[in-house]
Coordinates of C-alpha atoms and ligand atoms in Angstrom, one line a residue:
X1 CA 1.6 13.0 36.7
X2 CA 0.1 14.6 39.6
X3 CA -2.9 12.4 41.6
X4 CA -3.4 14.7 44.4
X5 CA -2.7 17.6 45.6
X6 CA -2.6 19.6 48.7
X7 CA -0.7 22.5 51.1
X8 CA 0.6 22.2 54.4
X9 CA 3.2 22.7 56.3
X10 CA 5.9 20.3 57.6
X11 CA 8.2 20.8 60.5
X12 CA 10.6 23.9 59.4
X13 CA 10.1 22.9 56.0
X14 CA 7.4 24.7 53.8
X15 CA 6.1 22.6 51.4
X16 CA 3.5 22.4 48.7
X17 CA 2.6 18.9 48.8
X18 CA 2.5 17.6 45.1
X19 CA 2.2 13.5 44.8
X20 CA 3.9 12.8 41.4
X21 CA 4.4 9.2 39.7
X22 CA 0.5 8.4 40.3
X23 CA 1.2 8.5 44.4
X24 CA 1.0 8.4 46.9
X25 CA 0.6 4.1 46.7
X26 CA -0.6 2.8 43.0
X27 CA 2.8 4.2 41.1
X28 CA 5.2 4.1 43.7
X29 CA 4.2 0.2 45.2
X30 CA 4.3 -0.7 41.1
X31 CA 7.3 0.8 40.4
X32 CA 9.1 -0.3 43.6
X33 CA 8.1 -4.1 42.6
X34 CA 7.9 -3.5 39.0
X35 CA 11.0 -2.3 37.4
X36 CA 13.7 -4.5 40.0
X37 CA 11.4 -7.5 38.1
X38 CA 12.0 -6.0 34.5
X39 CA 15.8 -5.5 35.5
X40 CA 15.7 -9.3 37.1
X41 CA 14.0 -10.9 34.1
X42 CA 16.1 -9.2 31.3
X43 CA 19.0 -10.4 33.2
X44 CA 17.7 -13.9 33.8
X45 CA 15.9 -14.6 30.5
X46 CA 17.3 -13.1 27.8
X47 CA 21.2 -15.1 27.9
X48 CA 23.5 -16.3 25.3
X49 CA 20.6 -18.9 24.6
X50 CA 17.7 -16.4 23.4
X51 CA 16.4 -12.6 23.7
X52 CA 14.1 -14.3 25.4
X53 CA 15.2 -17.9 26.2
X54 CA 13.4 -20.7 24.7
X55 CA 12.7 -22.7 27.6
X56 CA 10.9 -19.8 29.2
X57 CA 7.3 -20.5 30.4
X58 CA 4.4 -18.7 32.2
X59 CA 5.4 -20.4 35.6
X60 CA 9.1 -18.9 35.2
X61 CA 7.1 -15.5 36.1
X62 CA 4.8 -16.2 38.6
X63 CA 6.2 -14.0 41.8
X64 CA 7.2 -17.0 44.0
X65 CA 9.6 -18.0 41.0
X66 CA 10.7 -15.1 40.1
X67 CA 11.6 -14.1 43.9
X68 CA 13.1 -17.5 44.5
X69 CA 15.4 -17.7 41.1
X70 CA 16.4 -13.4 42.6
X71 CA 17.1 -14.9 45.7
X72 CA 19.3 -18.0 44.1
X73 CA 21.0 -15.9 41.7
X74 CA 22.3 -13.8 44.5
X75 CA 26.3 -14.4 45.3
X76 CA 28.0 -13.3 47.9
X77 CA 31.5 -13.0 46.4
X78 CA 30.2 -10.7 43.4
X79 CA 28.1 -8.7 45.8
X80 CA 31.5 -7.9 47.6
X81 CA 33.0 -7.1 44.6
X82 CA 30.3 -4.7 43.8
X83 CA 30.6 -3.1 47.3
X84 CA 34.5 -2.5 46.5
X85 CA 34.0 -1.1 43.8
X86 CA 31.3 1.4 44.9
X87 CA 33.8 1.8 47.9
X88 CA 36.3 2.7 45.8
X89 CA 34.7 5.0 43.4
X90 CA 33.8 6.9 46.7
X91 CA 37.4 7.0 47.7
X92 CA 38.4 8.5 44.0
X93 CA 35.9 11.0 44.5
X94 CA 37.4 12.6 47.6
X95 CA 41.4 11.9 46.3
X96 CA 42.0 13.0 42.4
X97 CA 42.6 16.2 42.1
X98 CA 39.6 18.8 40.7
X99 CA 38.4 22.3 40.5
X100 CA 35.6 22.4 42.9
X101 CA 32.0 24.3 42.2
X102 CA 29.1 25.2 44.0
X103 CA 25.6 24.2 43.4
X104 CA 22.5 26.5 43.1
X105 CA 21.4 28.8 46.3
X106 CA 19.1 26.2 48.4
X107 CA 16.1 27.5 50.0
X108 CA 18.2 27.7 53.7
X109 CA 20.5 30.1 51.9
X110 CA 23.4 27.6 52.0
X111 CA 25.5 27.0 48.7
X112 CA 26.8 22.9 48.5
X113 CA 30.5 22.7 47.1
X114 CA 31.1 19.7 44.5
X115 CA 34.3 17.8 43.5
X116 CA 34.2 18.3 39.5
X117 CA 36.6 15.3 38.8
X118 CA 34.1 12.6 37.9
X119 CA 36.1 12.6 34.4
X120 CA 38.9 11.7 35.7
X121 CA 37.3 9.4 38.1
X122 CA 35.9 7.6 35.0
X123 CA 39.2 7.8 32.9
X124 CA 41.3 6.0 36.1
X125 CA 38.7 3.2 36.4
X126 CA 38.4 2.2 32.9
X127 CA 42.5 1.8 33.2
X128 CA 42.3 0.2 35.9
X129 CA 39.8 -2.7 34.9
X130 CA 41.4 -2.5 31.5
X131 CA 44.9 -3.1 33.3
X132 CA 43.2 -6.3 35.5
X133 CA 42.3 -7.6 32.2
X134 CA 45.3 -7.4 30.0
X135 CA 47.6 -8.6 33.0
X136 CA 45.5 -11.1 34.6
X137 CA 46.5 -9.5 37.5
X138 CA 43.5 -12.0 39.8
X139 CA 44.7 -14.8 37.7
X140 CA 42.0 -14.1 34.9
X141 CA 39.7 -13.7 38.1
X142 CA 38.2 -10.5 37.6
X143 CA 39.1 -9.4 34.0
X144 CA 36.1 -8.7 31.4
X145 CA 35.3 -12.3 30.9
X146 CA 34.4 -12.4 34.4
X147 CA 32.1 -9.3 34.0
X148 CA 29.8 -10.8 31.3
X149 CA 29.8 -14.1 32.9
X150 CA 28.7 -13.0 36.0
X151 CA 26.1 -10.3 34.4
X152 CA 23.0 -11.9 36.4
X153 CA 24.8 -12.1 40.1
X154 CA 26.2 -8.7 39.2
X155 CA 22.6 -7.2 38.5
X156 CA 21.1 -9.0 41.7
X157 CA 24.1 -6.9 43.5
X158 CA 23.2 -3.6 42.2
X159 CA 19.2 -4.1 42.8
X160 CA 20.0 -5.4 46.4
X161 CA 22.7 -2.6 47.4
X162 CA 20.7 0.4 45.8
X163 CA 17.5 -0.5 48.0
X164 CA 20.1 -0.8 51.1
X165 CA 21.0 2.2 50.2
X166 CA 17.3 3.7 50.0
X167 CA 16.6 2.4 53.3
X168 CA 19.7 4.1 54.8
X169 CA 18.6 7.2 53.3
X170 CA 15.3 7.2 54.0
X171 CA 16.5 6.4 57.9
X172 CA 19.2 9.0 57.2
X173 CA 16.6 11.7 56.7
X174 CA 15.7 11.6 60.1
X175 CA 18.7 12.1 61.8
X176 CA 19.6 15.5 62.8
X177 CA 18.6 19.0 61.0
X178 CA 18.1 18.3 57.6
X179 CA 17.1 20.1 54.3
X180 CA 14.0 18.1 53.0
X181 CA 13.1 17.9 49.3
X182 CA 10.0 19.8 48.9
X183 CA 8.3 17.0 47.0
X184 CA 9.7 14.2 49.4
X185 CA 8.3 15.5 52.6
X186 CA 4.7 14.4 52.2
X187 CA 4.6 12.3 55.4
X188 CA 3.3 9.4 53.7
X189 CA 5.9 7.0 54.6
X190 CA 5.9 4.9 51.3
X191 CA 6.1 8.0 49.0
X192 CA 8.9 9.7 51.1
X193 CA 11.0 6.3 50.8
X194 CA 10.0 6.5 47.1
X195 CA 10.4 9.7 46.1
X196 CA 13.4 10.8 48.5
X197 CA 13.0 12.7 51.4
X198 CA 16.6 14.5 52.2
X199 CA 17.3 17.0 49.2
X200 CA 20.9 16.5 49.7
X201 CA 22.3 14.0 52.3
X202 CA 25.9 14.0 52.9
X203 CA 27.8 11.1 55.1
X204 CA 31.2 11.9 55.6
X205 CA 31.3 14.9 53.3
X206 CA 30.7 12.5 50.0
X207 CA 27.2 13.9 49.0
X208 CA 25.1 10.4 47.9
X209 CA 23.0 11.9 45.3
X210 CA 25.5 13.6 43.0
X211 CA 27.8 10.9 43.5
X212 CA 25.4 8.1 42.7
X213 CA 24.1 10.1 39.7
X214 CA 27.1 10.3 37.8
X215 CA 29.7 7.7 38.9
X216 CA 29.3 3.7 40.1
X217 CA 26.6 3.0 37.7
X218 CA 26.8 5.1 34.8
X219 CA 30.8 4.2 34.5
X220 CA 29.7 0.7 35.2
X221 CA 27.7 0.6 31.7
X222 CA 30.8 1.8 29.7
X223 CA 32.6 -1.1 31.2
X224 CA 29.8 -3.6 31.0
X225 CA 29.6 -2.6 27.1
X226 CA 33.9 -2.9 26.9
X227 CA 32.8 -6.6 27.9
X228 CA 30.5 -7.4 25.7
X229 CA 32.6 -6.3 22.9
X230 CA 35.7 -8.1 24.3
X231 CA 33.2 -11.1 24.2
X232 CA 32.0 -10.9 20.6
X233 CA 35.5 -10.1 19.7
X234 CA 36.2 -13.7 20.3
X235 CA 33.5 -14.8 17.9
X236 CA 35.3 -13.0 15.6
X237 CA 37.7 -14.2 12.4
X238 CA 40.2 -10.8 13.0
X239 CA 39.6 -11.1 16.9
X240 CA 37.9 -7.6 16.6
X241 CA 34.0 -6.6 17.0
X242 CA 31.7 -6.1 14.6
X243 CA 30.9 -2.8 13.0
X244 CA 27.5 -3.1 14.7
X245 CA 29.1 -3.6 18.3
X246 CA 31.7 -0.6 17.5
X247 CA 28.9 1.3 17.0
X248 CA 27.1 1.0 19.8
X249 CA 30.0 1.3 22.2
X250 CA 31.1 4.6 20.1
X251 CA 27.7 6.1 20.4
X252 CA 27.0 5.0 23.8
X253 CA 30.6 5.8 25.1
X254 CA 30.1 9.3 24.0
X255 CA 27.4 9.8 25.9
X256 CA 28.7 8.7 29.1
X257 CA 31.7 10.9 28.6
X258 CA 29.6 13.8 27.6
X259 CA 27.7 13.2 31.2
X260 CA 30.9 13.6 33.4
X261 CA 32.4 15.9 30.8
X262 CA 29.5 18.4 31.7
X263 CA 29.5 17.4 35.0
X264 CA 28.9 20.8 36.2
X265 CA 26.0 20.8 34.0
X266 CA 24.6 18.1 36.5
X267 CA 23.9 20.7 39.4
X268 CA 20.9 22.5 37.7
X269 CA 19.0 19.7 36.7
X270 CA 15.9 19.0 38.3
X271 CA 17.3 15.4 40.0
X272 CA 19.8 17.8 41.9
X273 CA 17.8 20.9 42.4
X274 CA 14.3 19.6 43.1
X275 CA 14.5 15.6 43.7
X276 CA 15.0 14.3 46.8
X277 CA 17.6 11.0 47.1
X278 CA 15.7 8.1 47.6
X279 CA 14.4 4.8 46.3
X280 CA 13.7 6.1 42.6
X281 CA 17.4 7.7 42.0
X282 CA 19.0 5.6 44.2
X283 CA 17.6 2.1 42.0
X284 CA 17.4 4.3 39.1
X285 CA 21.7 5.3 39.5
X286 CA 22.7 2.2 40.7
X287 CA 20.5 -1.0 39.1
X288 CA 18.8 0.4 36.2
X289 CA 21.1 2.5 34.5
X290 CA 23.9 -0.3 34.1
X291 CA 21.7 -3.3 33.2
X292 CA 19.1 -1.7 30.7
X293 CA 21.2 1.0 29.2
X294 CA 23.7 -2.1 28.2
X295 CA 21.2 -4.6 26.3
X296 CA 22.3 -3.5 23.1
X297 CA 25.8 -4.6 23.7
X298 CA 24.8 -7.8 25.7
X299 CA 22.3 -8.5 22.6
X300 CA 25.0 -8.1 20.0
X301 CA 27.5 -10.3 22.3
X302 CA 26.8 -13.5 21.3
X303 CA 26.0 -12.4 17.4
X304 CA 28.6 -12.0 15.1
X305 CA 27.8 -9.8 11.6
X306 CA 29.8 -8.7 9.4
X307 CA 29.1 -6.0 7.0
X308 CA 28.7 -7.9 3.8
X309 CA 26.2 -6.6 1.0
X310 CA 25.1 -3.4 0.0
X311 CA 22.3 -3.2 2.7
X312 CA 24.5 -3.8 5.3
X313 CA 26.4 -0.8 4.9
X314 CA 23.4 1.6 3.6
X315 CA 21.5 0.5 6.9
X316 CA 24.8 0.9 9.3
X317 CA 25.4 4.4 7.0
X318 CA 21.3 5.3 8.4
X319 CA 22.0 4.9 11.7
X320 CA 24.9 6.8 11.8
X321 CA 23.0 9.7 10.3
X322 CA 20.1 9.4 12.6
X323 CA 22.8 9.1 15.9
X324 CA 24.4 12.0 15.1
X325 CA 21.8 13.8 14.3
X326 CA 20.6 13.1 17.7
X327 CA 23.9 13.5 19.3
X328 CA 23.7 17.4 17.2
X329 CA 20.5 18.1 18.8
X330 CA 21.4 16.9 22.3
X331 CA 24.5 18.3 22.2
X332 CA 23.7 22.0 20.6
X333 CA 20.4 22.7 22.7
X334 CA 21.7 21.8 26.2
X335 CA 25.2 23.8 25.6
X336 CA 23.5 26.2 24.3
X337 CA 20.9 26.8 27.2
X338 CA 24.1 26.3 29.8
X339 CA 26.2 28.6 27.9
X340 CA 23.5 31.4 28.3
X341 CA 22.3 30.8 31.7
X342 CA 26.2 31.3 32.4
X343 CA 27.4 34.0 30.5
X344 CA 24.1 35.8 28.5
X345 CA 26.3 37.9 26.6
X346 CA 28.5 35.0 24.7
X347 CA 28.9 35.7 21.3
X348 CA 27.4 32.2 20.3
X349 CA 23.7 33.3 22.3
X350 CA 23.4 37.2 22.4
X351 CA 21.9 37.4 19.7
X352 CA 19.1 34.8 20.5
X353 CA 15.7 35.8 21.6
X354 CA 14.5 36.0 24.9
X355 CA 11.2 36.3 26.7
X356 CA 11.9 38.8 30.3
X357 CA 10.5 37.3 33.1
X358 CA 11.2 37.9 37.0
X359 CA 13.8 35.2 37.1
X360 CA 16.4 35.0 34.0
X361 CA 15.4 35.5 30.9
X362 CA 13.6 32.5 28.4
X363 CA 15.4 32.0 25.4
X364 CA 12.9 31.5 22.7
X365 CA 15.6 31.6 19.6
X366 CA 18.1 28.8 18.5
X367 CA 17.2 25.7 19.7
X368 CA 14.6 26.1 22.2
X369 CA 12.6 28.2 19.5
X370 CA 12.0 25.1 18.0
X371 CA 10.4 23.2 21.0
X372 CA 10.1 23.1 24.5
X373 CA 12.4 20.5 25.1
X374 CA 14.1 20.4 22.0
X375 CA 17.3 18.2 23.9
X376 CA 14.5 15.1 25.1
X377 CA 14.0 14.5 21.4
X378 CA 18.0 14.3 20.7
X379 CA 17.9 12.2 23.6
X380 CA 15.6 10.0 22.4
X381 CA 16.8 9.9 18.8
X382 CA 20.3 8.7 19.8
X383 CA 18.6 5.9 22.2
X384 CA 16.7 4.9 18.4
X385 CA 20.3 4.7 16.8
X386 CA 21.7 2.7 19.9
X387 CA 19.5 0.0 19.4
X388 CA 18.8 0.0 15.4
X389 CA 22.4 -2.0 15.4
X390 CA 20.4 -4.9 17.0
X391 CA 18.5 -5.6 14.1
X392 CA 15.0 -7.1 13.8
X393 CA 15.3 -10.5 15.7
X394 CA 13.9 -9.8 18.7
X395 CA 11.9 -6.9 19.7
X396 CA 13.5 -7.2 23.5
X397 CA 16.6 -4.9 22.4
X398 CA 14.3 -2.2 21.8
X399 CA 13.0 -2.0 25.4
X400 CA 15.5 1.2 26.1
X401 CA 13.8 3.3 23.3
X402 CA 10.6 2.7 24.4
X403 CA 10.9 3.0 27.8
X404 CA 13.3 6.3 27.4
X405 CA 9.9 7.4 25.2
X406 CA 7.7 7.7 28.4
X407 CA 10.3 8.8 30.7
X408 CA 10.6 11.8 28.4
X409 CA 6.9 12.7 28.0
X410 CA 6.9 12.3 31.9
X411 CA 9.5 14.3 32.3
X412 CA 8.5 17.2 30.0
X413 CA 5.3 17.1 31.4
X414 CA 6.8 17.1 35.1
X415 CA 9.1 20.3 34.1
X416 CA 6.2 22.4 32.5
X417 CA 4.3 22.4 35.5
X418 CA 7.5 23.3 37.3
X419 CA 8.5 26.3 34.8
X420 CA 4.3 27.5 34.3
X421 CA 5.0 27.8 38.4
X422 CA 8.5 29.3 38.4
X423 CA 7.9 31.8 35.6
X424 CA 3.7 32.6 35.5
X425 CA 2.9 34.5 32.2
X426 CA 6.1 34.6 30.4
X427 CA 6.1 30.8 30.7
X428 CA 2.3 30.9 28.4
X429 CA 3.7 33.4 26.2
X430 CA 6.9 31.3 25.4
X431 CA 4.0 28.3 24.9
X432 CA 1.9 30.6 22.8
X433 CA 5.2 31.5 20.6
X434 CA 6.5 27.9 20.8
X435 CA 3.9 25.9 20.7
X436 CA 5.3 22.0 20.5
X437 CA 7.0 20.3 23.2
X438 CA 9.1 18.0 22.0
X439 CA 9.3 17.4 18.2
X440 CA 8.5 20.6 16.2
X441 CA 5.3 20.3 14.1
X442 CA 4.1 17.0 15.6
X443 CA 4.4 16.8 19.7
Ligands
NDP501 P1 16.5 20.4 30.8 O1 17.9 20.5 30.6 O2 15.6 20.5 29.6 O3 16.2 21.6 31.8 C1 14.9 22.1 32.0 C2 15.0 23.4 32.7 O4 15.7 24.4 31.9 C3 13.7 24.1 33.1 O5 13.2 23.6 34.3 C4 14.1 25.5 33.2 O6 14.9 25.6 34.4 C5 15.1 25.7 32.1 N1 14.5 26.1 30.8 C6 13.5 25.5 30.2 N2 13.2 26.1 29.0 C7 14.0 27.2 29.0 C8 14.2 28.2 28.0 N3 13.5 28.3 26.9 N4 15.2 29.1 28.2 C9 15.9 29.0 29.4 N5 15.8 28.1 30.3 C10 14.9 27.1 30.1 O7 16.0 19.2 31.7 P2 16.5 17.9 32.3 O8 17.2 18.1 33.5 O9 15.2 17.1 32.4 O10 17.4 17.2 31.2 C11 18.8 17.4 31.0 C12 19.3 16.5 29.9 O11 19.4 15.2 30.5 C13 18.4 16.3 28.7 O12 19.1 16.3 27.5 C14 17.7 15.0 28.9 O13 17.4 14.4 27.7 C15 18.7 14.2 29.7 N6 18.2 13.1 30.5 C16 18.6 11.9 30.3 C17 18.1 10.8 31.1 C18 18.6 9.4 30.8 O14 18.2 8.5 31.5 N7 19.4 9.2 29.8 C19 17.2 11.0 32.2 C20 16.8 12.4 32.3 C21 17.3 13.4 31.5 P3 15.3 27.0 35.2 O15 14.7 28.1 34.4 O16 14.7 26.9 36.5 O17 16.7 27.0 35.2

């Protein structure tokens, strides 16, 4: 969403001014108070007592008590366990082994190289916390009880150390000769810190943004998830989850594997190539990723359900359909747009049709014949099926879907303008000769 517009020219760093996310104050200021307060209040509210809990009242979310119940539900000892662990996924990142790549040609010329081993960095982890568990190794201290006890101190972590972090990068951006994000170098302080100003800042040769993308937080919902269903295990008569919490950890697991599986995948999306690193990716990575992507799992926690009658198992049997379905879509129309952008005369896409333009060639067959952004509505159809499993008795589990609905729309709307930019009149003729956007025949 673009409020303003306007061309200038910054330092050694041409830029066409664009204010996106209704900047450069309104949707930056809301979204900088707004969604650490959504993040705070799931966290706080909806417990083991109630999705939301009964004894919550107007007064619990007036801003003085929700900054002073933030403030109080801060602990030091989790923060420092957070810390080490960001540490330490930092420190895998630069020791296990893994082919290295390079990222697209930035505007300077230069070419970034990139570790690929975030697979392996995931797969070492989940043994590790997995190991701490099953051998008590801290005495029971820090095994997966601990994580879904201390959900709320460890959500107050993540929101605190991911604005550190924006401030340090924001300060960061100063320092020295550095390649500024087109869209980040407005001059308006707030919007810089919000949007991200550096397009790529390095300390010690561990590059923040990709690092943050794929790593501390998105691993840290797969294990938050393994907890919850460690936790509803023990509700359990056969001391194993429900079908319902299987589900969602299968569904959900696969996509986080699919994200550092494809990690090379990661260096031509837009939050590498366009975004700069600052408050939005850095809260977005870090705080909102782990504690909203893993409601479903902390909803189903405390609520054991077997599969009994025949609805049960017709219901669980639709939402396997529609997550795979999604997963299909997903799945089949970014691999297939990767696969030709790297090698255009694979068997599997050489046959598809393309629109010429001055940069590679549109593909206007196979997936992306059917809509623009064919992939956002896999996406979004999987985020349906991950919180279906929830059932109907509170609306709060939902909140992903929803939310995951208008970051979608934004984003499609965000890339069009990009690609009507980037590729001119082929861009309206591949709109003229795929004319919906997301799902075909309706959006
Ligand atoms: P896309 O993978 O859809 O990439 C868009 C880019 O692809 C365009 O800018 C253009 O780039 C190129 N392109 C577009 N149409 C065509 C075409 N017909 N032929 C060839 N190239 C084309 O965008 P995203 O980076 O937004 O998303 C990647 C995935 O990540 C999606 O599946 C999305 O759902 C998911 N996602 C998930 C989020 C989450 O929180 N779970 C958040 C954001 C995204 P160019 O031509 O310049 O290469």
């Amino acid at each position: 969403m673009s409020s303003q517009q306007s061309s200038k020219k910054k330092g050694n760093h041409p830029a066409r001014f664009h204010y996106e996310f209704a900047g450069p104050y309104l949707g930056p200021l809301g979204m900088i108070i707004g969604l650490p307060v959504i993040t705070f209040l799931y966290s706080k509210y909806c417990t083991d007592q109630g999705w939301p809990v009964p004894s919550l009242t107007l007064e619990d979310l007036t801003p003085q008590k929700i900054l002073s119940e933030f403030i109080a539900s801060f602990k030091m000892e989790v923060f420092m366990v957070y810390v080490a662990y960001w540490l330490y996924q930092a420190a895998l990142y630069f020791v296990l082994p893994g082919i290295k790549g390079k990222g697209i040609k930035l505007s300077d010329g230069s070419q970034l190289e990139y570790p690929f081993n975030g697979l392996l960095s995931s797969l070492v982890t989940l043994t590790i916390v997995l190991g701490i568990h099953f051998t008590d190794f801290f005495n029971g201290k820090y095994n997966l009880d601990w994580i879904a006890d201390n959900y709320l101190p460890l959500t107050t972590a993540t929101v605190v150390f991911s604005v550190a972090q924006a401030i340090f990068l924001y300060a960061y951006s100063f320092s020295g000769k550095k390649l500024l994000a087109v869209g980040g170098n407005s001059g308006n302080y707030l919007y810089d810190f919000f949007i991200g100003r550096e397009l790529n800042p390095r300390v010690f040769g561990l590059d923040l943004k990709y690092f943050n993308e794929l790593r501390p937080g998105l691993l840290q919902w797969g294990i938050y998830n393994i907890a919850f269903a460690y936790k509803q295990s023990k509700l359990s008569p056969n001391g194993l989850p429900d079908a319902w919490m299987i589900l969602v950890v299968i569904f959900e697991s696969y996509y986080i594997l699919d994200a550092v599986m494809n990690e090379p995948a990661i260096l031509t999306t837009m939050d590498i190539t366009t975004d700069g690193f600052g408050w939005m990716l850095s809260f977005g990575d870090l705080a909102w990723v782990p504690c909203l992507y893993s409601l479903q799992a902390r909803y189903l926690s405390t609520r054991y359900h077997s599969l009994s009658t025949f609805t049960d198992f017709l219901y669980l049997a639709m939402v396997i359909v529609l997550g795979v379905l999604g997963m299909i879509i997903f799945r089949g129309a970014n691999s297939q747009k990767d696969q030709y952008k790297r090698d255009p005369n694979h068997p599997s896409v050489k046959k598809l049709e393309t629109i010429q333009t001055q940069h590679k060639p549109l593909l206007v067959g196979g997936w992306w014949g059917k809509a623009r952004h064919i992939n956002y509505l896999g996406d979004w159809l999987m985020s349906i099926s991950w919180s279906l499993p929830c059932g109907f008795g509170s609306p709060l589990p939902y909140f992903y879907p929803v939310y995951f609905a208008v970051l979608l729309v934004h984003r499609d709307m965000r890339d069009e303008e990009k690609c009507a930019a980037k590729y001119g009149k082929a861009w309206q003729e591949y709109c003229r000769r795929v004319k919906y956007r997301i799902i075909p025949y309706i959006y």
